[in-house]
Amino acid sequence: MARPRNNSKIQIPPRVKGFNPQGYYAKPSKVINLNVEEFEVIRLLDYENLSQLEASKIMEISRPSLTRIYDRARKKIAQALIEAHPIRIEGGKIVYDEHWYQCGKCKSHFSNTDGEEVTNCALCLSPDILKVEEEK
């Protein structure tokens, strides 16, 4: 029996919930789901250009686990690009590094670093805010 997976620590929530292909061959019926942890691995390794060891320490997972997540993410992205499928970024076994919020009005993401209760958006001051962990 395999042991249960640990949560992956995420520094920053994704700014988007997915991507849609454009063109004649786009197939909106089949959606490729990319977990938030897979998105974070792509961000750390390919965008931030960190080593696998550095990224695994940030996410608080083993390096072999990070390699497996990275391989899954690359295959999903390749399939979506080659077969013209939309990508949705959601789910996964994750925990955020800080408490993150999203504004319902301007859709900005912001964190609470001073420990006080958040009642308004940091950008537009709207009271319509939602904890990212509670997003559906």
Short mmCIF file of N, CA, C and O in Angstrom, two decimals:
data_model
loop_
_atom_site.label_atom_id
_atom_site.label_comp_id
_atom_site.label_asym_id
_atom_site.label_seq_id
_atom_site.Cartn_x
_atom_site.Cartn_y
_atom_site.Cartn_z
N MET A 1 0.83 -1.18 0.00
CA MET A 1 0.00 0.00 0.00
C MET A 1 0.88 1.25 0.00
O MET A 1 1.77 1.39 0.84
N ALA A 2 0.63 2.14 -0.92
CA ALA A 2 1.42 3.37 -1.05
C ALA A 2 1.07 4.34 0.08
O ALA A 2 -0.07 4.39 0.55
N ARG A 3 2.05 5.09 0.50
CA ARG A 3 1.77 6.06 1.55
C ARG A 3 1.07 7.28 0.95
O ARG A 3 1.24 7.59 -0.24
N PRO A 4 0.28 8.01 1.75
CA PRO A 4 -0.46 9.17 1.22
C PRO A 4 0.50 10.29 0.81
O PRO A 4 1.57 10.46 1.40
N ARG A 5 0.10 11.04 -0.23
CA ARG A 5 0.91 12.15 -0.72
C ARG A 5 0.86 13.33 0.25
O ARG A 5 -0.18 13.61 0.84
N ASN A 6 1.96 14.02 0.35
CA ASN A 6 2.01 15.25 1.14
C ASN A 6 1.47 16.41 0.32
O ASN A 6 1.49 16.38 -0.91
N ASN A 7 1.01 17.46 1.00
CA ASN A 7 0.60 18.67 0.31
C ASN A 7 1.83 19.38 -0.24
O ASN A 7 2.88 19.39 0.39
N SER A 8 1.68 19.98 -1.40
CA SER A 8 2.75 20.78 -2.00
C SER A 8 2.52 22.23 -1.61
O SER A 8 1.41 22.74 -1.70
N LYS A 9 3.59 22.90 -1.18
CA LYS A 9 3.47 24.31 -0.79
C LYS A 9 3.53 25.18 -2.04
O LYS A 9 4.42 25.03 -2.86
N ILE A 10 2.58 26.08 -2.16
CA ILE A 10 2.48 26.99 -3.30
C ILE A 10 2.77 28.40 -2.82
O ILE A 10 2.16 28.86 -1.85
N GLN A 11 3.68 29.09 -3.49
CA GLN A 11 4.03 30.46 -3.10
C GLN A 11 2.98 31.46 -3.55
O GLN A 11 2.57 32.32 -2.79
N ILE A 12 2.59 31.39 -4.82
CA ILE A 12 1.70 32.38 -5.43
C ILE A 12 0.61 31.65 -6.19
O ILE A 12 0.91 30.76 -6.98
N PRO A 13 -0.67 31.99 -5.99
CA PRO A 13 -1.72 31.33 -6.78
C PRO A 13 -1.62 31.73 -8.25
O PRO A 13 -1.15 32.82 -8.58
N PRO A 14 -2.06 30.85 -9.15
CA PRO A 14 -2.03 31.20 -10.58
C PRO A 14 -2.87 32.44 -10.86
O PRO A 14 -3.93 32.63 -10.25
N ARG A 15 -2.42 33.28 -11.78
CA ARG A 15 -3.15 34.49 -12.14
C ARG A 15 -4.34 34.20 -13.05
O ARG A 15 -5.22 35.02 -13.19
N VAL A 16 -4.33 33.05 -13.68
CA VAL A 16 -5.40 32.66 -14.60
C VAL A 16 -5.95 31.30 -14.20
O VAL A 16 -5.29 30.54 -13.50
N LYS A 17 -7.12 30.99 -14.67
CA LYS A 17 -7.73 29.69 -14.41
C LYS A 17 -7.58 28.74 -15.58
O LYS A 17 -8.01 27.61 -15.52
N GLY A 18 -6.97 29.21 -16.69
CA GLY A 18 -6.75 28.33 -17.82
C GLY A 18 -6.48 29.09 -19.10
O GLY A 18 -6.33 30.31 -19.10
N PHE A 19 -6.41 28.32 -20.19
CA PHE A 19 -6.16 28.86 -21.52
C PHE A 19 -7.04 28.15 -22.51
O PHE A 19 -7.33 26.96 -22.37
N ASN A 20 -7.45 28.87 -23.56
CA ASN A 20 -8.26 28.28 -24.62
C ASN A 20 -7.52 28.40 -25.95
O ASN A 20 -6.98 29.46 -26.25
N PRO A 21 -7.52 27.32 -26.73
CA PRO A 21 -6.87 27.39 -28.04
C PRO A 21 -7.71 28.20 -29.02
O PRO A 21 -8.92 28.34 -28.84
N GLN A 22 -7.06 28.74 -30.03
CA GLN A 22 -7.75 29.48 -31.07
C GLN A 22 -7.52 28.80 -32.39
O GLN A 22 -6.49 28.18 -32.60
N GLY A 23 -8.47 28.90 -33.29
CA GLY A 23 -8.30 28.35 -34.61
C GLY A 23 -9.33 27.30 -34.95
O GLY A 23 -10.14 26.88 -34.14
N TYR A 24 -9.25 26.86 -36.18
CA TYR A 24 -10.22 25.93 -36.75
C TYR A 24 -10.23 24.57 -36.04
O TYR A 24 -11.27 23.97 -35.85
N TYR A 25 -9.05 24.09 -35.63
CA TYR A 25 -8.95 22.75 -35.05
C TYR A 25 -9.12 22.71 -33.53
O TYR A 25 -8.93 21.66 -32.92
N ALA A 26 -9.46 23.83 -32.91
CA ALA A 26 -9.64 23.86 -31.46
C ALA A 26 -10.76 22.91 -31.05
O ALA A 26 -11.80 22.86 -31.70
N LYS A 27 -10.53 22.16 -29.99
CA LYS A 27 -11.51 21.17 -29.52
C LYS A 27 -11.94 21.53 -28.10
O LYS A 27 -11.39 21.01 -27.13
N PRO A 28 -12.92 22.41 -27.96
CA PRO A 28 -13.32 22.84 -26.62
C PRO A 28 -14.01 21.75 -25.80
O PRO A 28 -14.21 21.90 -24.62
N SER A 29 -14.37 20.63 -26.43
CA SER A 29 -15.09 19.59 -25.70
C SER A 29 -14.19 18.84 -24.70
O SER A 29 -14.64 18.44 -23.65
N LYS A 30 -12.92 18.63 -25.03
CA LYS A 30 -12.02 17.92 -24.12
C LYS A 30 -11.10 18.93 -23.43
O LYS A 30 -10.32 19.61 -24.07
N VAL A 31 -11.21 19.00 -22.11
CA VAL A 31 -10.42 19.94 -21.33
C VAL A 31 -9.29 19.18 -20.64
O VAL A 31 -9.50 18.12 -20.06
N ILE A 32 -8.08 19.72 -20.70
CA ILE A 32 -6.93 19.16 -19.99
C ILE A 32 -6.83 19.88 -18.65
O ILE A 32 -6.72 21.11 -18.60
N ASN A 33 -6.91 19.12 -17.55
CA ASN A 33 -6.82 19.71 -16.21
C ASN A 33 -5.38 19.68 -15.72
O ASN A 33 -4.78 18.61 -15.61
N LEU A 34 -4.86 20.86 -15.43
CA LEU A 34 -3.52 21.02 -14.89
C LEU A 34 -3.68 21.40 -13.42
O LEU A 34 -4.30 22.43 -13.11
N ASN A 35 -3.18 20.57 -12.51
CA ASN A 35 -3.28 20.88 -11.08
C ASN A 35 -2.46 22.12 -10.75
O ASN A 35 -1.48 22.43 -11.43
N VAL A 36 -2.82 22.78 -9.66
CA VAL A 36 -2.07 23.96 -9.22
C VAL A 36 -0.63 23.58 -8.90
O VAL A 36 0.29 24.34 -9.19
N GLU A 37 -0.41 22.39 -8.34
CA GLU A 37 0.97 21.97 -8.04
C GLU A 37 1.77 21.75 -9.32
O GLU A 37 2.97 22.06 -9.37
N GLU A 38 1.13 21.28 -10.38
CA GLU A 38 1.81 21.13 -11.67
C GLU A 38 2.15 22.50 -12.25
O GLU A 38 3.24 22.71 -12.79
N PHE A 39 1.22 23.44 -12.12
CA PHE A 39 1.47 24.81 -12.56
C PHE A 39 2.65 25.41 -11.80
O PHE A 39 3.53 26.05 -12.39
N GLU A 40 2.70 25.20 -10.49
CA GLU A 40 3.77 25.75 -9.65
C GLU A 40 5.13 25.17 -10.04
O GLU A 40 6.13 25.89 -10.09
N VAL A 41 5.18 23.88 -10.35
CA VAL A 41 6.44 23.25 -10.76
C VAL A 41 6.92 23.86 -12.08
O VAL A 41 8.10 24.19 -12.22
N ILE A 42 6.01 24.05 -13.03
CA ILE A 42 6.38 24.69 -14.31
C ILE A 42 6.88 26.12 -14.06
O ILE A 42 7.88 26.55 -14.63
N ARG A 43 6.20 26.84 -13.16
CA ARG A 43 6.61 28.21 -12.85
C ARG A 43 8.01 28.24 -12.24
O ARG A 43 8.87 29.03 -12.67
N LEU A 44 8.26 27.37 -11.28
CA LEU A 44 9.56 27.39 -10.60
C LEU A 44 10.70 26.91 -11.50
O LEU A 44 11.77 27.52 -11.52
N LEU A 45 10.49 25.83 -12.24
CA LEU A 45 11.57 25.28 -13.06
C LEU A 45 11.79 26.02 -14.36
O LEU A 45 12.92 26.34 -14.72
N ASP A 46 10.70 26.31 -15.08
CA ASP A 46 10.85 26.90 -16.42
C ASP A 46 10.82 28.42 -16.42
O ASP A 46 11.52 29.05 -17.20
N TYR A 47 10.01 29.02 -15.56
CA TYR A 47 9.91 30.48 -15.54
C TYR A 47 10.94 31.11 -14.61
O TYR A 47 11.64 32.04 -15.00
N GLU A 48 11.06 30.58 -13.39
CA GLU A 48 12.03 31.11 -12.43
C GLU A 48 13.43 30.53 -12.64
O GLU A 48 14.38 30.99 -12.04
N ASN A 49 13.54 29.47 -13.47
CA ASN A 49 14.80 28.83 -13.81
C ASN A 49 15.56 28.29 -12.59
O ASN A 49 16.78 28.39 -12.50
N LEU A 50 14.81 27.71 -11.65
CA LEU A 50 15.42 27.09 -10.48
C LEU A 50 15.80 25.65 -10.80
O LEU A 50 15.25 25.05 -11.72
N SER A 51 16.68 25.09 -10.00
CA SER A 51 17.01 23.67 -10.15
C SER A 51 15.89 22.85 -9.50
O SER A 51 15.10 23.38 -8.70
N GLN A 52 15.84 21.57 -9.81
CA GLN A 52 14.82 20.71 -9.22
C GLN A 52 14.99 20.63 -7.70
O GLN A 52 14.00 20.59 -6.97
N LEU A 53 16.20 20.63 -7.23
CA LEU A 53 16.45 20.57 -5.79
C LEU A 53 15.94 21.84 -5.10
O LEU A 53 15.28 21.76 -4.06
N GLU A 54 16.23 23.00 -5.69
CA GLU A 54 15.76 24.26 -5.11
C GLU A 54 14.22 24.32 -5.09
O GLU A 54 13.62 24.71 -4.09
N ALA A 55 13.61 23.92 -6.20
CA ALA A 55 12.15 23.95 -6.29
C ALA A 55 11.52 22.98 -5.31
O ALA A 55 10.49 23.29 -4.69
N SER A 56 12.11 21.79 -5.14
CA SER A 56 11.54 20.82 -4.21
C SER A 56 11.61 21.33 -2.77
O SER A 56 10.71 21.08 -1.97
N LYS A 57 12.67 22.06 -2.43
CA LYS A 57 12.77 22.65 -1.09
C LYS A 57 11.70 23.72 -0.88
O LYS A 57 11.10 23.81 0.18
N ILE A 58 11.45 24.54 -1.89
CA ILE A 58 10.43 25.59 -1.79
C ILE A 58 9.05 24.98 -1.62
O ILE A 58 8.25 25.43 -0.81
N MET A 59 8.77 23.92 -2.39
CA MET A 59 7.45 23.29 -2.34
C MET A 59 7.32 22.29 -1.19
O MET A 59 6.24 21.76 -0.94
N GLU A 60 8.41 22.03 -0.50
CA GLU A 60 8.47 21.10 0.63
C GLU A 60 8.01 19.70 0.24
O GLU A 60 7.21 19.07 0.93
N ILE A 61 8.53 19.23 -0.90
CA ILE A 61 8.30 17.86 -1.36
C ILE A 61 9.65 17.28 -1.77
O ILE A 61 10.63 18.02 -1.90
N SER A 62 9.72 15.98 -1.95
CA SER A 62 10.98 15.36 -2.35
C SER A 62 11.30 15.69 -3.81
O SER A 62 10.40 15.99 -4.60
N ARG A 63 12.59 15.61 -4.16
CA ARG A 63 12.97 15.87 -5.53
C ARG A 63 12.38 14.86 -6.51
O ARG A 63 11.91 15.24 -7.57
N PRO A 64 12.34 13.56 -6.16
CA PRO A 64 11.68 12.62 -7.08
C PRO A 64 10.19 12.92 -7.28
O PRO A 64 9.68 12.78 -8.39
N SER A 65 9.51 13.36 -6.23
CA SER A 65 8.09 13.74 -6.38
C SER A 65 7.95 14.93 -7.31
O SER A 65 7.07 14.97 -8.17
N LEU A 66 8.84 15.91 -7.16
CA LEU A 66 8.81 17.08 -8.03
C LEU A 66 9.04 16.67 -9.48
O LEU A 66 8.36 17.15 -10.38
N THR A 67 9.96 15.73 -9.71
CA THR A 67 10.24 15.26 -11.07
C THR A 67 9.02 14.59 -11.68
O THR A 67 8.70 14.82 -12.85
N ARG A 68 8.31 13.80 -10.90
CA ARG A 68 7.08 13.15 -11.39
C ARG A 68 6.00 14.18 -11.73
O ARG A 68 5.33 14.09 -12.76
N ILE A 69 5.83 15.17 -10.86
CA ILE A 69 4.83 16.23 -11.10
C ILE A 69 5.20 17.01 -12.37
O ILE A 69 4.35 17.31 -13.20
N TYR A 70 6.49 17.33 -12.52
CA TYR A 70 6.97 18.07 -13.69
C TYR A 70 6.72 17.28 -14.98
O TYR A 70 6.27 17.84 -15.98
N ASP A 71 6.99 15.98 -14.94
CA ASP A 71 6.78 15.14 -16.12
C ASP A 71 5.30 15.11 -16.50
O ASP A 71 4.95 15.24 -17.68
N ARG A 72 4.41 14.95 -15.51
CA ARG A 72 2.97 14.97 -15.77
C ARG A 72 2.53 16.29 -16.38
O ARG A 72 1.75 16.33 -17.33
N ALA A 73 3.02 17.39 -15.81
CA ALA A 73 2.63 18.73 -16.29
C ALA A 73 3.08 18.94 -17.74
O ALA A 73 2.31 19.44 -18.57
N ARG A 74 4.31 18.57 -18.07
CA ARG A 74 4.82 18.74 -19.44
C ARG A 74 4.01 17.93 -20.43
O ARG A 74 3.70 18.40 -21.52
N LYS A 75 3.65 16.70 -20.07
CA LYS A 75 2.85 15.86 -20.97
C LYS A 75 1.46 16.45 -21.19
O LYS A 75 0.94 16.43 -22.31
N LYS A 76 0.86 16.97 -20.13
CA LYS A 76 -0.47 17.58 -20.27
C LYS A 76 -0.43 18.81 -21.15
O LYS A 76 -1.29 19.00 -22.01
N ILE A 77 0.57 19.66 -20.95
CA ILE A 77 0.69 20.88 -21.75
C ILE A 77 0.97 20.53 -23.21
O ILE A 77 0.39 21.12 -24.12
N ALA A 78 1.84 19.55 -23.44
CA ALA A 78 2.13 19.11 -24.81
C ALA A 78 0.87 18.58 -25.49
O ALA A 78 0.58 18.92 -26.64
N GLN A 79 0.10 17.77 -24.79
CA GLN A 79 -1.13 17.22 -25.36
C GLN A 79 -2.11 18.35 -25.70
O GLN A 79 -2.71 18.35 -26.78
N ALA A 80 -2.25 19.31 -24.81
CA ALA A 80 -3.17 20.43 -25.05
C ALA A 80 -2.72 21.25 -26.27
O ALA A 80 -3.55 21.65 -27.09
N LEU A 81 -1.43 21.49 -26.40
CA LEU A 81 -0.93 22.27 -27.54
C LEU A 81 -1.05 21.52 -28.85
O LEU A 81 -1.49 22.07 -29.86
N ILE A 82 -0.68 20.25 -28.87
CA ILE A 82 -0.69 19.47 -30.10
C ILE A 82 -2.12 19.14 -30.55
O ILE A 82 -2.44 19.24 -31.74
N GLU A 83 -2.98 18.79 -29.60
CA GLU A 83 -4.34 18.38 -29.95
C GLU A 83 -5.35 19.52 -29.85
O GLU A 83 -6.54 19.30 -30.03
N ALA A 84 -4.91 20.74 -29.56
CA ALA A 84 -5.75 21.94 -29.49
C ALA A 84 -6.88 21.81 -28.47
O ALA A 84 -8.04 22.06 -28.76
N HIS A 85 -6.51 21.41 -27.23
CA HIS A 85 -7.48 21.31 -26.14
C HIS A 85 -7.30 22.49 -25.18
O HIS A 85 -6.18 22.96 -24.98
N PRO A 86 -8.38 22.95 -24.56
CA PRO A 86 -8.25 23.98 -23.52
C PRO A 86 -7.54 23.41 -22.28
O PRO A 86 -7.62 22.21 -22.02
N ILE A 87 -6.88 24.27 -21.54
CA ILE A 87 -6.23 23.91 -20.28
C ILE A 87 -6.96 24.61 -19.15
O ILE A 87 -7.20 25.82 -19.22
N ARG A 88 -7.31 23.86 -18.10
CA ARG A 88 -7.89 24.43 -16.89
C ARG A 88 -6.93 24.20 -15.75
O ARG A 88 -6.43 23.08 -15.57
N ILE A 89 -6.66 25.23 -14.95
CA ILE A 89 -5.74 25.14 -13.82
C ILE A 89 -6.57 25.15 -12.55
O ILE A 89 -7.17 26.17 -12.20
N GLU A 90 -6.62 23.99 -11.88
CA GLU A 90 -7.42 23.89 -10.65
C GLU A 90 -7.08 22.60 -9.91
O GLU A 90 -6.57 21.66 -10.49
N GLY A 91 -7.35 22.61 -8.62
CA GLY A 91 -7.21 21.40 -7.81
C GLY A 91 -5.79 21.05 -7.45
O GLY A 91 -4.86 21.82 -7.65
N GLY A 92 -5.63 19.88 -6.89
CA GLY A 92 -4.33 19.41 -6.45
C GLY A 92 -4.26 19.35 -4.94
O GLY A 92 -5.12 19.88 -4.23
N LYS A 93 -3.25 18.70 -4.43
CA LYS A 93 -3.05 18.58 -2.99
C LYS A 93 -2.05 19.66 -2.58
O LYS A 93 -0.84 19.45 -2.62
N ILE A 94 -2.59 20.84 -2.24
CA ILE A 94 -1.74 22.01 -2.04
C ILE A 94 -2.04 22.72 -0.73
O ILE A 94 -3.11 22.53 -0.13
N VAL A 95 -1.10 23.53 -0.32
CA VAL A 95 -1.28 24.46 0.79
C VAL A 95 -0.52 25.73 0.38
O VAL A 95 0.56 25.65 -0.21
N TYR A 96 -1.10 26.89 0.64
CA TYR A 96 -0.47 28.16 0.26
C TYR A 96 0.52 28.61 1.31
O TYR A 96 0.33 28.37 2.51
N ASP A 97 1.58 29.27 0.86
CA ASP A 97 2.63 29.78 1.73
C ASP A 97 2.08 30.86 2.66
O ASP A 97 2.50 30.97 3.80
N GLU A 98 1.17 31.67 2.17
CA GLU A 98 0.53 32.75 2.94
C GLU A 98 -0.96 32.68 2.68
O GLU A 98 -1.42 31.90 1.86
N HIS A 99 -1.72 33.51 3.38
CA HIS A 99 -3.15 33.62 3.11
C HIS A 99 -3.34 34.54 1.91
O HIS A 99 -2.97 35.71 1.95
N TRP A 100 -3.91 34.00 0.83
CA TRP A 100 -4.13 34.76 -0.39
C TRP A 100 -5.61 35.02 -0.57
O TRP A 100 -6.45 34.22 -0.22
N TYR A 101 -5.91 36.20 -1.16
CA TYR A 101 -7.29 36.62 -1.40
C TYR A 101 -7.44 37.05 -2.85
O TYR A 101 -6.48 37.44 -3.49
N GLN A 102 -8.68 36.97 -3.34
CA GLN A 102 -8.99 37.46 -4.68
C GLN A 102 -10.16 38.42 -4.57
O GLN A 102 -11.14 38.14 -3.88
N CYS A 103 -10.07 39.53 -5.27
CA CYS A 103 -11.14 40.52 -5.30
C CYS A 103 -12.19 40.08 -6.31
O CYS A 103 -11.86 39.73 -7.44
N GLY A 104 -13.45 40.11 -5.92
CA GLY A 104 -14.53 39.76 -6.82
C GLY A 104 -14.80 40.82 -7.87
O GLY A 104 -15.38 40.54 -8.92
N LYS A 105 -14.36 42.05 -7.61
CA LYS A 105 -14.61 43.16 -8.54
C LYS A 105 -13.50 43.29 -9.58
O LYS A 105 -13.74 43.22 -10.77
N CYS A 106 -12.25 43.47 -9.12
CA CYS A 106 -11.14 43.70 -10.07
C CYS A 106 -10.33 42.43 -10.35
O CYS A 106 -9.42 42.46 -11.16
N LYS A 107 -10.65 41.32 -9.67
CA LYS A 107 -10.01 40.00 -9.87
C LYS A 107 -8.53 39.96 -9.51
O LYS A 107 -7.83 39.03 -9.88
N SER A 108 -8.03 40.95 -8.77
CA SER A 108 -6.62 40.94 -8.37
C SER A 108 -6.41 39.96 -7.22
O SER A 108 -7.33 39.67 -6.45
N HIS A 109 -5.20 39.43 -7.11
CA HIS A 109 -4.80 38.56 -6.00
C HIS A 109 -3.89 39.37 -5.09
O HIS A 109 -3.04 40.13 -5.55
N PHE A 110 -4.05 39.19 -3.80
CA PHE A 110 -3.17 39.86 -2.84
C PHE A 110 -3.08 39.00 -1.59
O PHE A 110 -3.95 38.18 -1.31
N SER A 111 -2.00 39.19 -0.84
CA SER A 111 -1.81 38.42 0.39
C SER A 111 -1.87 39.36 1.58
O SER A 111 -1.73 40.57 1.45
N ASN A 112 -2.06 38.78 2.74
CA ASN A 112 -2.12 39.53 3.98
C ASN A 112 -0.84 39.26 4.76
O ASN A 112 -0.68 38.20 5.35
N THR A 113 0.07 40.21 4.75
CA THR A 113 1.37 40.00 5.40
C THR A 113 1.43 40.54 6.82
O THR A 113 2.29 40.13 7.58
N ASP A 114 0.51 41.44 7.20
CA ASP A 114 0.60 42.02 8.54
C ASP A 114 -0.22 41.27 9.58
O ASP A 114 -0.20 41.63 10.75
N GLY A 115 -0.96 40.23 9.19
CA GLY A 115 -1.70 39.42 10.14
C GLY A 115 -3.07 39.95 10.53
O GLY A 115 -3.80 39.30 11.26
N GLU A 116 -3.43 41.14 10.06
CA GLU A 116 -4.75 41.69 10.38
C GLU A 116 -5.81 41.08 9.48
O GLU A 116 -5.54 40.57 8.41
N GLU A 117 -7.07 41.16 9.92
CA GLU A 117 -8.17 40.64 9.13
C GLU A 117 -8.37 41.50 7.88
O GLU A 117 -8.37 42.72 7.94
N VAL A 118 -8.55 40.85 6.74
CA VAL A 118 -8.73 41.54 5.47
C VAL A 118 -10.22 41.76 5.24
O VAL A 118 -11.00 40.82 5.28
N THR A 119 -10.61 43.02 5.01
CA THR A 119 -12.02 43.33 4.77
C THR A 119 -12.25 43.98 3.41
O THR A 119 -13.37 44.00 2.93
N ASN A 120 -11.19 44.54 2.82
CA ASN A 120 -11.31 45.22 1.53
C ASN A 120 -10.15 44.84 0.62
O ASN A 120 -9.08 44.48 1.08
N CYS A 121 -10.40 44.97 -0.69
CA CYS A 121 -9.36 44.72 -1.69
C CYS A 121 -8.23 45.73 -1.52
O CYS A 121 -8.47 46.92 -1.30
N ALA A 122 -7.01 45.25 -1.65
CA ALA A 122 -5.84 46.12 -1.52
C ALA A 122 -5.71 47.09 -2.69
O ALA A 122 -5.09 48.14 -2.57
N LEU A 123 -6.33 46.78 -3.84
CA LEU A 123 -6.19 47.61 -5.03
C LEU A 123 -7.37 48.56 -5.22
O LEU A 123 -7.20 49.77 -5.31
N CYS A 124 -8.61 48.00 -5.26
CA CYS A 124 -9.78 48.84 -5.57
C CYS A 124 -10.64 49.13 -4.33
O CYS A 124 -11.66 49.80 -4.44
N LEU A 125 -10.27 48.58 -3.18
CA LEU A 125 -10.96 48.78 -1.90
C LEU A 125 -12.37 48.18 -1.85
O LEU A 125 -13.15 48.50 -0.97
N SER A 126 -12.70 47.31 -2.78
CA SER A 126 -14.01 46.65 -2.78
C SER A 126 -14.10 45.68 -1.60
O SER A 126 -13.13 45.00 -1.27
N PRO A 127 -15.27 45.59 -0.96
CA PRO A 127 -15.42 44.62 0.14
C PRO A 127 -15.69 43.19 -0.36
O PRO A 127 -15.76 42.27 0.44
N ASP A 128 -15.81 43.00 -1.67
CA ASP A 128 -16.11 41.70 -2.26
C ASP A 128 -14.84 40.89 -2.44
O ASP A 128 -14.26 40.84 -3.52
N ILE A 129 -14.35 40.27 -1.34
CA ILE A 129 -13.12 39.49 -1.40
C ILE A 129 -13.39 38.06 -0.98
O ILE A 129 -14.35 37.77 -0.27
N LEU A 130 -12.52 37.16 -1.43
CA LEU A 130 -12.68 35.74 -1.17
C LEU A 130 -11.31 35.14 -0.93
O LEU A 130 -10.35 35.47 -1.66
N LYS A 131 -11.17 34.29 0.10
CA LYS A 131 -9.92 33.58 0.30
C LYS A 131 -9.70 32.64 -0.87
O LYS A 131 -10.62 31.97 -1.30
N VAL A 132 -8.48 32.59 -1.40
CA VAL A 132 -8.19 31.75 -2.56
C VAL A 132 -8.46 30.29 -2.25
O VAL A 132 -8.97 29.56 -3.08
N GLU A 133 -8.17 29.83 -1.04
CA GLU A 133 -8.40 28.44 -0.67
C GLU A 133 -9.89 28.09 -0.74
O GLU A 133 -10.24 26.94 -0.87
N GLU A 134 -10.77 29.08 -0.66
CA GLU A 134 -12.21 28.85 -0.66
C GLU A 134 -12.83 28.99 -2.04
O GLU A 134 -14.02 28.84 -2.19
N GLU A 135 -12.02 29.31 -3.06
CA GLU A 135 -12.56 29.48 -4.42
C GLU A 135 -13.16 28.18 -4.92
O GLU A 135 -12.65 27.10 -4.65
N LYS A 136 -14.22 28.28 -5.67
CA LYS A 136 -14.85 27.10 -6.28
C LYS A 136 -14.82 27.24 -7.78
O LYS A 136 -14.95 28.23 -8.35
#
